[in-house]
């Protein structure tokens, strides 16, 4: 992937490189939106999504994760974006979201959605904006 990353890091969509134990730990223990998620549910999410990992180039150690649910034609949902606490503040989150955006660009999607309680600035740097007409949107399930 050709996204601007700090030296010594790389982003990959190779699902075989994802550390499912680590991703489950991050999300189920630390991520407000996924706290308590079961390992079985996390494994299903990985298996049925387009996955992105951030890795230290030298060691191969995974430092970040994101996944996308998409039909590759009209719509995508970006979710589970996470950077390990020790790797935050280096621009890896912005680079990861940029890599996702750039990877999806050739599909010509009409809309990529996400939800965040605390990272609006990161997503805004990559071009995301608040919903123009949120009154048109509805949800079924947890909010």
mmCIF file of N, CA and C in Angstrom:
data_model
loop_
_atom_site.group_PDB
_atom_site.id
_atom_site.type_symbol
_atom_site.label_atom_id
_atom_site.label_comp_id
_atom_site.label_asym_id
_atom_site.label_seq_id
_atom_site.Cartn_x
_atom_site.Cartn_y
_atom_site.Cartn_z
ATOM 1 N N UNK A 1 0.823 -1.180 0.000
ATOM 2 C CA UNK A 1 0.000 0.000 0.000
ATOM 3 C C UNK A 1 0.872 1.251 0.000
ATOM 4 N N UNK A 2 0.455 2.278 -0.690
ATOM 5 C CA UNK A 2 1.301 3.450 -0.892
ATOM 6 C C UNK A 2 0.913 4.649 -0.035
ATOM 7 N N UNK A 3 0.196 4.423 1.019
ATOM 8 C CA UNK A 3 -0.214 5.515 1.903
ATOM 9 C C UNK A 3 0.994 6.097 2.614
ATOM 10 N N UNK A 4 0.978 7.426 2.849
ATOM 11 C CA UNK A 4 2.050 8.048 3.614
ATOM 12 C C UNK A 4 2.002 7.547 5.052
ATOM 13 N N UNK A 5 3.048 6.855 5.420
ATOM 14 C CA UNK A 5 3.183 6.310 6.768
ATOM 15 C C UNK A 5 4.488 6.794 7.355
ATOM 16 N N UNK A 6 4.542 6.898 8.666
ATOM 17 C CA UNK A 6 5.848 7.159 9.263
ATOM 18 C C UNK A 6 6.818 6.037 8.872
ATOM 19 N N UNK A 7 8.075 6.357 8.798
ATOM 20 C CA UNK A 7 9.091 5.362 8.433
ATOM 21 C C UNK A 7 9.018 4.173 9.389
ATOM 22 N N UNK A 8 9.181 2.992 8.830
ATOM 23 C CA UNK A 8 9.240 1.791 9.647
ATOM 24 C C UNK A 8 7.916 1.084 9.844
ATOM 25 N N UNK A 9 6.852 1.549 9.193
ATOM 26 C CA UNK A 9 5.529 0.939 9.330
ATOM 27 C C UNK A 9 4.978 0.588 7.965
ATOM 28 N N UNK A 10 4.048 -0.363 7.942
ATOM 29 C CA UNK A 10 3.365 -0.722 6.704
ATOM 30 C C UNK A 10 1.920 -1.092 7.003
ATOM 31 N N UNK A 11 1.087 -0.988 5.972
ATOM 32 C CA UNK A 11 -0.317 -1.362 6.060
ATOM 33 C C UNK A 11 -0.557 -2.464 5.045
ATOM 34 N N UNK A 12 -1.318 -3.472 5.459
ATOM 35 C CA UNK A 12 -1.603 -4.602 4.589
ATOM 36 C C UNK A 12 -3.061 -5.008 4.711
ATOM 37 N N UNK A 13 -3.621 -5.524 3.610
ATOM 38 C CA UNK A 13 -4.966 -6.090 3.615
ATOM 39 C C UNK A 13 -4.920 -7.617 3.644
ATOM 40 N N UNK A 14 -3.759 -8.175 3.881
ATOM 41 C CA UNK A 14 -3.599 -9.628 3.941
ATOM 42 C C UNK A 14 -4.181 -10.145 5.261
ATOM 43 N N UNK A 15 -5.348 -10.770 5.191
ATOM 44 C CA UNK A 15 -6.015 -11.263 6.397
ATOM 45 C C UNK A 15 -5.160 -12.281 7.134
ATOM 46 N N UNK A 16 -4.302 -13.004 6.436
ATOM 47 C CA UNK A 16 -3.442 -13.996 7.087
ATOM 48 C C UNK A 16 -2.470 -13.341 8.068
ATOM 49 N N UNK A 17 -2.190 -12.054 7.895
ATOM 50 C CA UNK A 17 -1.275 -11.351 8.809
ATOM 51 C C UNK A 17 -1.959 -10.853 10.076
ATOM 52 N N UNK A 18 -3.275 -10.784 10.070
ATOM 53 C CA UNK A 18 -4.015 -10.295 11.234
ATOM 54 C C UNK A 18 -3.789 -11.249 12.404
ATOM 55 N N UNK A 19 -3.511 -10.688 13.575
ATOM 56 C CA UNK A 19 -3.386 -11.471 14.806
ATOM 57 C C UNK A 19 -4.760 -11.445 15.485
ATOM 58 N N UNK A 20 -5.593 -12.489 15.296
ATOM 59 C CA UNK A 20 -6.959 -12.434 15.819
ATOM 60 C C UNK A 20 -7.023 -12.369 17.340
ATOM 61 N N UNK A 21 -6.065 -12.972 18.039
ATOM 62 C CA UNK A 21 -6.037 -12.873 19.500
ATOM 63 C C UNK A 21 -5.826 -11.425 19.937
ATOM 64 N N UNK A 22 -4.868 -10.775 19.307
ATOM 65 C CA UNK A 22 -4.552 -9.394 19.646
ATOM 66 C C UNK A 22 -5.719 -8.458 19.312
ATOM 67 N N UNK A 23 -6.286 -8.617 18.119
ATOM 68 C CA UNK A 23 -7.407 -7.765 17.710
ATOM 69 C C UNK A 23 -8.575 -7.957 18.669
ATOM 70 N N UNK A 24 -8.871 -9.193 19.019
ATOM 71 C CA UNK A 24 -9.962 -9.436 19.963
ATOM 72 C C UNK A 24 -9.660 -8.782 21.307
ATOM 73 N N UNK A 25 -8.452 -8.921 21.786
ATOM 74 C CA UNK A 25 -8.080 -8.292 23.058
ATOM 75 C C UNK A 25 -8.273 -6.778 22.991
ATOM 76 N N UNK A 26 -7.723 -6.152 21.948
ATOM 77 C CA UNK A 26 -7.860 -4.702 21.804
ATOM 78 C C UNK A 26 -9.322 -4.278 21.866
ATOM 79 N N UNK A 27 -10.135 -4.909 21.004
ATOM 80 C CA UNK A 27 -11.510 -4.457 20.850
ATOM 81 C C UNK A 27 -12.372 -4.825 22.055
ATOM 82 N N UNK A 28 -12.286 -6.053 22.515
ATOM 83 C CA UNK A 28 -13.153 -6.517 23.603
ATOM 84 C C UNK A 28 -12.777 -5.914 24.950
ATOM 85 N N UNK A 29 -11.504 -5.517 25.103
ATOM 86 C CA UNK A 29 -11.056 -4.982 26.389
ATOM 87 C C UNK A 29 -10.953 -3.460 26.426
ATOM 88 N N UNK A 30 -10.682 -2.821 25.286
ATOM 89 C CA UNK A 30 -10.321 -1.412 25.312
ATOM 90 C C UNK A 30 -11.205 -0.504 24.454
ATOM 91 N N UNK A 31 -11.882 -1.037 23.460
ATOM 92 C CA UNK A 31 -12.648 -0.201 22.535
ATOM 93 C C UNK A 31 -14.082 -0.038 23.030
ATOM 94 N N UNK A 32 -14.498 1.206 23.287
ATOM 95 C CA UNK A 32 -15.820 1.449 23.861
ATOM 96 C C UNK A 32 -16.939 0.835 23.038
ATOM 97 N N UNK A 33 -16.790 0.759 21.729
ATOM 98 C CA UNK A 33 -17.851 0.274 20.852
ATOM 99 C C UNK A 33 -17.921 -1.259 20.784
ATOM 100 N N UNK A 34 -16.880 -1.954 21.246
ATOM 101 C CA UNK A 34 -16.838 -3.417 21.109
ATOM 102 C C UNK A 34 -16.553 -4.122 22.430
ATOM 103 N N UNK A 35 -16.527 -3.367 23.503
ATOM 104 C CA UNK A 35 -16.201 -3.953 24.809
ATOM 105 C C UNK A 35 -17.103 -5.148 25.087
ATOM 106 N N UNK A 36 -16.483 -6.273 25.432
ATOM 107 C CA UNK A 36 -17.225 -7.488 25.745
ATOM 108 C C UNK A 36 -17.566 -8.342 24.536
ATOM 109 N N UNK A 37 -17.179 -7.943 23.343
ATOM 110 C CA UNK A 37 -17.456 -8.735 22.142
ATOM 111 C C UNK A 37 -16.813 -10.110 22.303
ATOM 112 N N UNK A 38 -17.524 -11.144 21.954
ATOM 113 C CA UNK A 38 -16.988 -12.507 22.083
ATOM 114 C C UNK A 38 -15.940 -12.779 21.003
ATOM 115 N N UNK A 39 -15.079 -13.707 21.293
ATOM 116 C CA UNK A 39 -14.041 -14.086 20.319
ATOM 117 C C UNK A 39 -14.693 -14.684 19.084
ATOM 118 N N UNK A 40 -15.745 -15.484 19.266
ATOM 119 C CA UNK A 40 -16.428 -16.075 18.115
ATOM 120 C C UNK A 40 -16.987 -14.986 17.203
ATOM 121 N N UNK A 41 -17.601 -13.976 17.785
ATOM 122 C CA UNK A 41 -18.162 -12.876 16.999
ATOM 123 C C UNK A 41 -17.040 -12.100 16.293
ATOM 124 N N UNK A 42 -15.933 -11.880 16.987
ATOM 125 C CA UNK A 42 -14.810 -11.171 16.367
ATOM 126 C C UNK A 42 -14.238 -11.975 15.208
ATOM 127 N N UNK A 43 -14.095 -13.271 15.381
ATOM 128 C CA UNK A 43 -13.582 -14.117 14.299
ATOM 129 C C UNK A 43 -14.504 -14.081 13.081
ATOM 130 N N UNK A 44 -15.813 -14.095 13.310
ATOM 131 C CA UNK A 44 -16.765 -13.997 12.197
ATOM 132 C C UNK A 44 -16.647 -12.654 11.503
ATOM 133 N N UNK A 45 -16.466 -11.579 12.291
ATOM 134 C CA UNK A 45 -16.322 -10.241 11.715
ATOM 135 C C UNK A 45 -15.089 -10.169 10.819
ATOM 136 N N UNK A 46 -13.982 -10.724 11.285
ATOM 137 C CA UNK A 46 -12.755 -10.740 10.475
ATOM 138 C C UNK A 46 -12.972 -11.544 9.195
ATOM 139 N N UNK A 47 -13.585 -12.706 9.331
ATOM 140 C CA UNK A 47 -13.774 -13.596 8.177
ATOM 141 C C UNK A 47 -14.669 -12.990 7.106
ATOM 142 N N UNK A 48 -15.581 -12.112 7.496
ATOM 143 C CA UNK A 48 -16.563 -11.586 6.551
ATOM 144 C C UNK A 48 -16.364 -10.110 6.222
ATOM 145 N N UNK A 49 -15.151 -9.618 6.435
ATOM 146 C CA UNK A 49 -14.852 -8.208 6.190
ATOM 147 C C UNK A 49 -13.571 -8.064 5.378
ATOM 148 N N UNK A 50 -13.374 -6.883 4.855
ATOM 149 C CA UNK A 50 -12.099 -6.480 4.266
ATOM 150 C C UNK A 50 -11.277 -5.921 5.420
ATOM 151 N N UNK A 51 -10.133 -6.529 5.702
ATOM 152 C CA UNK A 51 -9.336 -6.200 6.878
ATOM 153 C C UNK A 51 -8.065 -5.446 6.510
ATOM 154 N N UNK A 52 -7.696 -4.512 7.388
ATOM 155 C CA UNK A 52 -6.477 -3.726 7.240
ATOM 156 C C UNK A 52 -5.683 -3.844 8.530
ATOM 157 N N UNK A 53 -4.402 -4.112 8.411
ATOM 158 C CA UNK A 53 -3.535 -4.140 9.576
ATOM 159 C C UNK A 53 -2.399 -3.148 9.415
ATOM 160 N N UNK A 54 -1.970 -2.575 10.528
ATOM 161 C CA UNK A 54 -0.780 -1.715 10.571
ATOM 162 C C UNK A 54 0.300 -2.514 11.284
ATOM 163 N N UNK A 55 1.497 -2.550 10.697
ATOM 164 C CA UNK A 55 2.578 -3.387 11.218
ATOM 165 C C UNK A 55 3.887 -2.626 11.286
ATOM 166 N N UNK A 56 4.700 -2.953 12.286
ATOM 167 C CA UNK A 56 6.095 -2.507 12.298
ATOM 168 C C UNK A 56 6.797 -3.280 11.193
ATOM 169 N N UNK A 57 7.492 -2.572 10.344
ATOM 170 C CA UNK A 57 8.144 -3.218 9.212
ATOM 171 C C UNK A 57 9.221 -4.212 9.676
ATOM 172 N N UNK A 58 10.044 -3.829 10.629
ATOM 173 C CA UNK A 58 11.179 -4.663 11.048
ATOM 174 C C UNK A 58 10.739 -5.940 11.752
ATOM 175 N N UNK A 59 9.797 -5.829 12.676
ATOM 176 C CA UNK A 59 9.407 -6.986 13.488
ATOM 177 C C UNK A 59 8.169 -7.697 12.974
ATOM 178 N N UNK A 60 7.351 -7.016 12.173
ATOM 179 C CA UNK A 60 6.083 -7.578 11.728
ATOM 180 C C UNK A 60 4.988 -7.475 12.771
ATOM 181 N N UNK A 61 5.292 -6.866 13.907
ATOM 182 C CA UNK A 61 4.319 -6.753 15.001
ATOM 183 C C UNK A 61 3.147 -5.869 14.590
ATOM 184 N N UNK A 62 1.932 -6.353 14.849
ATOM 185 C CA UNK A 62 0.736 -5.602 14.514
ATOM 186 C C UNK A 62 0.491 -4.512 15.543
ATOM 187 N N UNK A 63 0.222 -3.292 15.041
ATOM 188 C CA UNK A 63 -0.022 -2.137 15.901
ATOM 189 C C UNK A 63 -1.365 -1.466 15.651
ATOM 190 N N UNK A 64 -2.088 -1.920 14.641
ATOM 191 C CA UNK A 64 -3.374 -1.308 14.340
ATOM 192 C C UNK A 64 -4.240 -2.223 13.515
ATOM 193 N N UNK A 65 -5.515 -1.868 13.459
ATOM 194 C CA UNK A 65 -6.488 -2.691 12.758
ATOM 195 C C UNK A 65 -7.669 -1.826 12.333
ATOM 196 N N UNK A 66 -8.271 -2.173 11.217
ATOM 197 C CA UNK A 66 -9.551 -1.616 10.782
ATOM 198 C C UNK A 66 -10.195 -2.645 9.873
ATOM 199 N N UNK A 67 -11.512 -2.581 9.807
ATOM 200 C CA UNK A 67 -12.207 -3.463 8.876
ATOM 201 C C UNK A 67 -13.306 -2.691 8.179
ATOM 202 N N UNK A 68 -13.677 -3.212 7.009
ATOM 203 C CA UNK A 68 -14.696 -2.592 6.184
ATOM 204 C C UNK A 68 -15.699 -3.667 5.774
ATOM 205 N N UNK A 69 -16.976 -3.338 5.923
ATOM 206 C CA UNK A 69 -18.056 -4.169 5.415
ATOM 207 C C UNK A 69 -18.568 -3.447 4.174
ATOM 208 N N UNK A 70 -18.544 -4.135 3.021
ATOM 209 C CA UNK A 70 -18.905 -3.457 1.774
ATOM 210 C C UNK A 70 -19.478 -4.417 0.744
ATOM 211 N N UNK A 71 -20.297 -3.876 -0.151
ATOM 212 C CA UNK A 71 -20.763 -4.631 -1.310
ATOM 213 C C UNK A 71 -19.853 -4.386 -2.520
ATOM 214 N N UNK A 72 -18.874 -3.533 -2.365
ATOM 215 C CA UNK A 72 -17.892 -3.164 -3.395
ATOM 216 C C UNK A 72 -18.547 -2.551 -4.635
ATOM 217 N N UNK A 73 -19.757 -2.041 -4.454
ATOM 218 C CA UNK A 73 -20.458 -1.424 -5.572
ATOM 219 C C UNK A 73 -21.017 -0.052 -5.211
ATOM 220 N N UNK A 74 -21.646 0.046 -4.036
ATOM 221 C CA UNK A 74 -22.350 1.269 -3.696
ATOM 222 C C UNK A 74 -22.087 1.758 -2.279
ATOM 223 N N UNK A 75 -21.739 0.859 -1.357
ATOM 224 C CA UNK A 75 -21.738 1.198 0.057
ATOM 225 C C UNK A 75 -20.612 0.494 0.801
ATOM 226 N N UNK A 76 -20.097 1.175 1.833
ATOM 227 C CA UNK A 76 -19.143 0.557 2.755
ATOM 228 C C UNK A 76 -19.335 1.152 4.137
ATOM 229 N N UNK A 77 -19.047 0.353 5.123
ATOM 230 C CA UNK A 77 -19.061 0.781 6.514
ATOM 231 C C UNK A 77 -17.674 0.527 7.082
ATOM 232 N N UNK A 78 -17.009 1.563 7.505
ATOM 233 C CA UNK A 78 -15.692 1.482 8.129
ATOM 234 C C UNK A 78 -15.897 1.316 9.626
ATOM 235 N N UNK A 79 -15.271 0.306 10.207
ATOM 236 C CA UNK A 79 -15.493 0.048 11.625
ATOM 237 C C UNK A 79 -14.251 -0.572 12.269
ATOM 238 N N UNK A 80 -14.297 -0.666 13.586
ATOM 239 C CA UNK A 80 -13.248 -1.293 14.394
ATOM 240 C C UNK A 80 -11.855 -0.707 14.128
ATOM 241 N N UNK A 81 -11.789 0.589 13.885
ATOM 242 C CA UNK A 81 -10.501 1.251 13.692
ATOM 243 C C UNK A 81 -9.824 1.383 15.060
ATOM 244 N N UNK A 82 -8.623 0.835 15.163
ATOM 245 C CA UNK A 82 -7.946 0.796 16.461
ATOM 246 C C UNK A 82 -6.440 0.865 16.256
ATOM 247 N N UNK A 83 -5.793 1.703 17.025
ATOM 248 C CA UNK A 83 -4.333 1.786 17.080
ATOM 249 C C UNK A 83 -3.910 1.457 18.508
ATOM 250 N N UNK A 84 -2.927 0.574 18.643
ATOM 251 C CA UNK A 84 -2.433 0.188 19.967
ATOM 252 C C UNK A 84 -2.014 1.428 20.747
ATOM 253 N N UNK A 85 -2.305 1.471 22.044
ATOM 254 C CA UNK A 85 -1.982 2.662 22.845
ATOM 255 C C UNK A 85 -0.527 3.111 22.718
ATOM 256 N N UNK A 86 0.405 2.179 22.677
ATOM 257 C CA UNK A 86 1.822 2.551 22.601
ATOM 258 C C UNK A 86 2.229 3.124 21.250
ATOM 259 N N UNK A 87 1.351 3.001 20.240
ATOM 260 C CA UNK A 87 1.670 3.492 18.898
ATOM 261 C C UNK A 87 0.882 4.746 18.533
ATOM 262 N N UNK A 88 0.059 5.225 19.421
ATOM 263 C CA UNK A 88 -0.757 6.414 19.135
ATOM 264 C C UNK A 88 0.105 7.676 19.111
ATOM 265 N N UNK A 89 -0.385 8.680 18.381
ATOM 266 C CA UNK A 89 0.310 9.954 18.299
ATOM 267 C C UNK A 89 1.388 9.999 17.237
ATOM 268 N N UNK A 90 1.479 8.974 16.398
ATOM 269 C CA UNK A 90 2.498 8.903 15.346
ATOM 270 C C UNK A 90 1.913 9.084 13.946
ATOM 271 N N UNK A 91 0.608 9.318 13.878
ATOM 272 C CA UNK A 91 -0.036 9.463 12.572
ATOM 273 C C UNK A 91 -0.498 8.158 11.963
ATOM 274 N N UNK A 92 -0.422 7.073 12.726
ATOM 275 C CA UNK A 92 -0.806 5.769 12.181
ATOM 276 C C UNK A 92 -2.308 5.666 11.938
ATOM 277 N N UNK A 93 -3.117 6.261 12.811
ATOM 278 C CA UNK A 93 -4.568 6.225 12.621
ATOM 279 C C UNK A 93 -4.990 6.941 11.355
ATOM 280 N N UNK A 94 -4.444 8.115 11.151
ATOM 281 C CA UNK A 94 -4.758 8.869 9.936
ATOM 282 C C UNK A 94 -4.273 8.116 8.701
ATOM 283 N N UNK A 95 -3.079 7.546 8.767
ATOM 284 C CA UNK A 95 -2.549 6.774 7.641
ATOM 285 C C UNK A 95 -3.420 5.551 7.359
ATOM 286 N N UNK A 96 -3.899 4.893 8.412
ATOM 287 C CA UNK A 96 -4.752 3.721 8.239
ATOM 288 C C UNK A 96 -6.068 4.096 7.561
ATOM 289 N N UNK A 97 -6.714 5.139 8.032
ATOM 290 C CA UNK A 97 -7.987 5.562 7.443
ATOM 291 C C UNK A 97 -7.773 6.045 6.004
ATOM 292 N N UNK A 98 -6.659 6.699 5.744
ATOM 293 C CA UNK A 98 -6.332 7.115 4.377
ATOM 294 C C UNK A 98 -6.154 5.901 3.481
ATOM 295 N N UNK A 99 -5.486 4.873 3.981
ATOM 296 C CA UNK A 99 -5.287 3.647 3.208
ATOM 297 C C UNK A 99 -6.625 2.979 2.892
ATOM 298 N N UNK A 100 -7.532 2.975 3.857
ATOM 299 C CA UNK A 100 -8.864 2.415 3.616
ATOM 300 C C UNK A 100 -9.563 3.215 2.525
ATOM 301 N N UNK A 101 -9.580 4.532 2.671
ATOM 302 C CA UNK A 101 -10.226 5.393 1.668
ATOM 303 C C UNK A 101 -9.655 5.138 0.271
ATOM 304 N N UNK A 102 -8.334 5.098 0.174
ATOM 305 C CA UNK A 102 -7.689 4.922 -1.119
ATOM 306 C C UNK A 102 -7.932 3.527 -1.696
ATOM 307 N N UNK A 103 -7.981 2.526 -0.840
ATOM 308 C CA UNK A 103 -8.257 1.164 -1.287
ATOM 309 C C UNK A 103 -9.668 1.046 -1.862
ATOM 310 N N UNK A 104 -10.617 1.760 -1.256
ATOM 311 C CA UNK A 104 -12.012 1.692 -1.692
ATOM 312 C C UNK A 104 -12.304 2.576 -2.904
ATOM 313 N N UNK A 105 -11.462 3.557 -3.177
ATOM 314 C CA UNK A 105 -11.717 4.533 -4.247
ATOM 315 C C UNK A 105 -12.032 3.893 -5.597
ATOM 316 N N UNK A 106 -11.308 2.864 -6.045
ATOM 317 C CA UNK A 106 -11.605 2.292 -7.367
ATOM 318 C C UNK A 106 -13.000 1.669 -7.494
ATOM 319 N N UNK A 107 -13.644 1.344 -6.392
ATOM 320 C CA UNK A 107 -14.990 0.777 -6.451
ATOM 321 C C UNK A 107 -16.033 1.814 -6.851
ATOM 322 N N UNK A 108 -15.729 3.086 -6.688
ATOM 323 C CA UNK A 108 -16.694 4.131 -7.008
ATOM 324 C C UNK A 108 -17.906 4.113 -6.088
ATOM 325 N N UNK A 109 -17.669 3.830 -4.814
ATOM 326 C CA UNK A 109 -18.761 3.745 -3.850
ATOM 327 C C UNK A 109 -19.493 5.073 -3.712
ATOM 328 N N UNK A 110 -20.773 5.007 -3.540
ATOM 329 C CA UNK A 110 -21.565 6.213 -3.333
ATOM 330 C C UNK A 110 -21.354 6.763 -1.932
ATOM 331 N N UNK A 111 -21.149 5.867 -0.957
ATOM 332 C CA UNK A 111 -21.090 6.316 0.430
ATOM 333 C C UNK A 111 -20.245 5.365 1.260
ATOM 334 N N UNK A 112 -19.404 5.929 2.113
ATOM 335 C CA UNK A 112 -18.686 5.188 3.149
ATOM 336 C C UNK A 112 -19.101 5.806 4.473
ATOM 337 N N UNK A 113 -19.657 4.997 5.342
ATOM 338 C CA UNK A 113 -20.113 5.482 6.644
ATOM 339 C C UNK A 113 -19.202 4.984 7.749
ATOM 340 N N UNK A 114 -19.237 5.678 8.857
ATOM 341 C CA UNK A 114 -18.584 5.239 10.078
ATOM 342 C C UNK A 114 -19.279 5.920 11.232
ATOM 343 N N UNK A 115 -19.002 5.433 12.422
ATOM 344 C CA UNK A 115 -19.507 6.068 13.631
ATOM 345 C C UNK A 115 -18.334 6.244 14.591
ATOM 346 N N UNK A 116 -18.280 7.389 15.240
ATOM 347 C CA UNK A 116 -17.216 7.639 16.210
ATOM 348 C C UNK A 116 -17.722 8.569 17.304
ATOM 349 N N UNK A 117 -17.243 8.341 18.496
ATOM 350 C CA UNK A 117 -17.576 9.226 19.609
ATOM 351 C C UNK A 117 -16.443 10.193 19.908
ATOM 352 N N UNK A 118 -15.227 9.887 19.409
ATOM 353 C CA UNK A 118 -14.081 10.667 19.879
ATOM 354 C C UNK A 118 -12.976 10.920 18.853
ATOM 355 N N UNK A 119 -13.151 10.514 17.599
ATOM 356 C CA UNK A 119 -12.053 10.670 16.629
ATOM 357 C C UNK A 119 -12.481 11.447 15.389
ATOM 358 N N UNK A 120 -13.379 12.385 15.560
ATOM 359 C CA UNK A 120 -13.872 13.165 14.425
ATOM 360 C C UNK A 120 -12.738 13.859 13.670
ATOM 361 N N UNK A 121 -11.764 14.374 14.397
ATOM 362 C CA UNK A 121 -10.644 15.073 13.765
ATOM 363 C C UNK A 121 -9.822 14.182 12.857
ATOM 364 N N UNK A 122 -9.606 12.955 13.268
ATOM 365 C CA UNK A 122 -8.844 12.005 12.429
ATOM 366 C C UNK A 122 -9.582 11.784 11.116
ATOM 367 N N UNK A 123 -10.877 11.507 11.215
ATOM 368 C CA UNK A 123 -11.649 11.206 10.010
ATOM 369 C C UNK A 123 -11.836 12.444 9.131
ATOM 370 N N UNK A 124 -11.968 13.602 9.732
ATOM 371 C CA UNK A 124 -12.108 14.832 8.953
ATOM 372 C C UNK A 124 -10.863 15.088 8.109
ATOM 373 N N UNK A 125 -9.683 14.756 8.623
ATOM 374 C CA UNK A 125 -8.432 14.936 7.869
ATOM 375 C C UNK A 125 -8.428 14.122 6.578
ATOM 376 N N UNK A 126 -9.207 13.056 6.550
ATOM 377 C CA UNK A 126 -9.236 12.151 5.403
ATOM 378 C C UNK A 126 -10.432 12.445 4.493
ATOM 379 N N UNK A 127 -11.291 13.394 4.900
ATOM 380 C CA UNK A 127 -12.398 13.818 4.047
ATOM 381 C C UNK A 127 -13.783 13.459 4.534
ATOM 382 N N UNK A 128 -13.899 12.767 5.652
ATOM 383 C CA UNK A 128 -15.219 12.448 6.194
ATOM 384 C C UNK A 128 -15.862 13.712 6.759
ATOM 385 N N UNK A 129 -17.172 13.803 6.628
ATOM 386 C CA UNK A 129 -17.938 14.928 7.156
ATOM 387 C C UNK A 129 -19.148 14.384 7.914
ATOM 388 N N UNK A 130 -19.737 15.194 8.792
ATOM 389 C CA UNK A 130 -20.974 14.757 9.461
ATOM 390 C C UNK A 130 -22.075 14.528 8.422
ATOM 391 N N UNK A 131 -23.038 13.676 8.776
ATOM 392 C CA UNK A 131 -24.177 13.453 7.886
ATOM 393 C C UNK A 131 -24.878 14.771 7.608
ATOM 394 N N UNK A 132 -25.169 15.023 6.346
ATOM 395 C CA UNK A 132 -25.843 16.256 5.972
ATOM 396 C C UNK A 132 -27.299 16.261 6.443
ATOM 397 N N UNK A 133 -27.935 15.112 6.365
ATOM 398 C CA UNK A 133 -29.338 14.989 6.767
ATOM 399 C C UNK A 133 -29.508 13.802 7.718
ATOM 400 N N UNK A 134 -29.022 13.923 8.936
ATOM 401 C CA UNK A 134 -29.092 12.774 9.841
ATOM 402 C C UNK A 134 -30.528 12.333 10.129
ATOM 403 N N UNK A 135 -31.494 13.226 9.936
ATOM 404 C CA UNK A 135 -32.885 12.862 10.191
ATOM 405 C C UNK A 135 -33.400 11.811 9.203
ATOM 406 N N UNK A 136 -32.682 11.594 8.126
ATOM 407 C CA UNK A 136 -33.071 10.562 7.153
ATOM 408 C C UNK A 136 -32.602 9.168 7.551
ATOM 409 N N UNK A 137 -31.657 9.088 8.459
ATOM 410 C CA UNK A 137 -31.042 7.813 8.819
ATOM 411 C C UNK A 137 -31.742 7.201 10.011
ATOM 412 N N UNK A 138 -31.809 5.886 9.992
ATOM 413 C CA UNK A 138 -32.410 5.149 11.102
ATOM 414 C C UNK A 138 -31.492 3.975 11.431
ATOM 415 N N UNK A 139 -31.703 3.399 12.581
ATOM 416 C CA UNK A 139 -30.901 2.263 13.004
ATOM 417 C C UNK A 139 -31.814 1.223 13.654
ATOM 418 N N UNK A 140 -31.403 -0.003 13.573
ATOM 419 C CA UNK A 140 -32.077 -1.098 14.245
ATOM 420 C C UNK A 140 -31.029 -1.770 15.110
ATOM 421 N N UNK A 141 -31.223 -1.790 16.398
ATOM 422 C CA UNK A 141 -30.236 -2.390 17.290
ATOM 423 C C UNK A 141 -29.620 -1.344 18.210
ATOM 424 N N UNK A 142 -28.530 -1.763 18.832
ATOM 425 C CA UNK A 142 -27.859 -0.907 19.814
ATOM 426 C C UNK A 142 -27.383 0.399 19.194
ATOM 427 N N UNK A 143 -27.423 1.456 20.000
ATOM 428 C CA UNK A 143 -26.952 2.754 19.522
ATOM 429 C C UNK A 143 -25.775 3.206 20.319
#
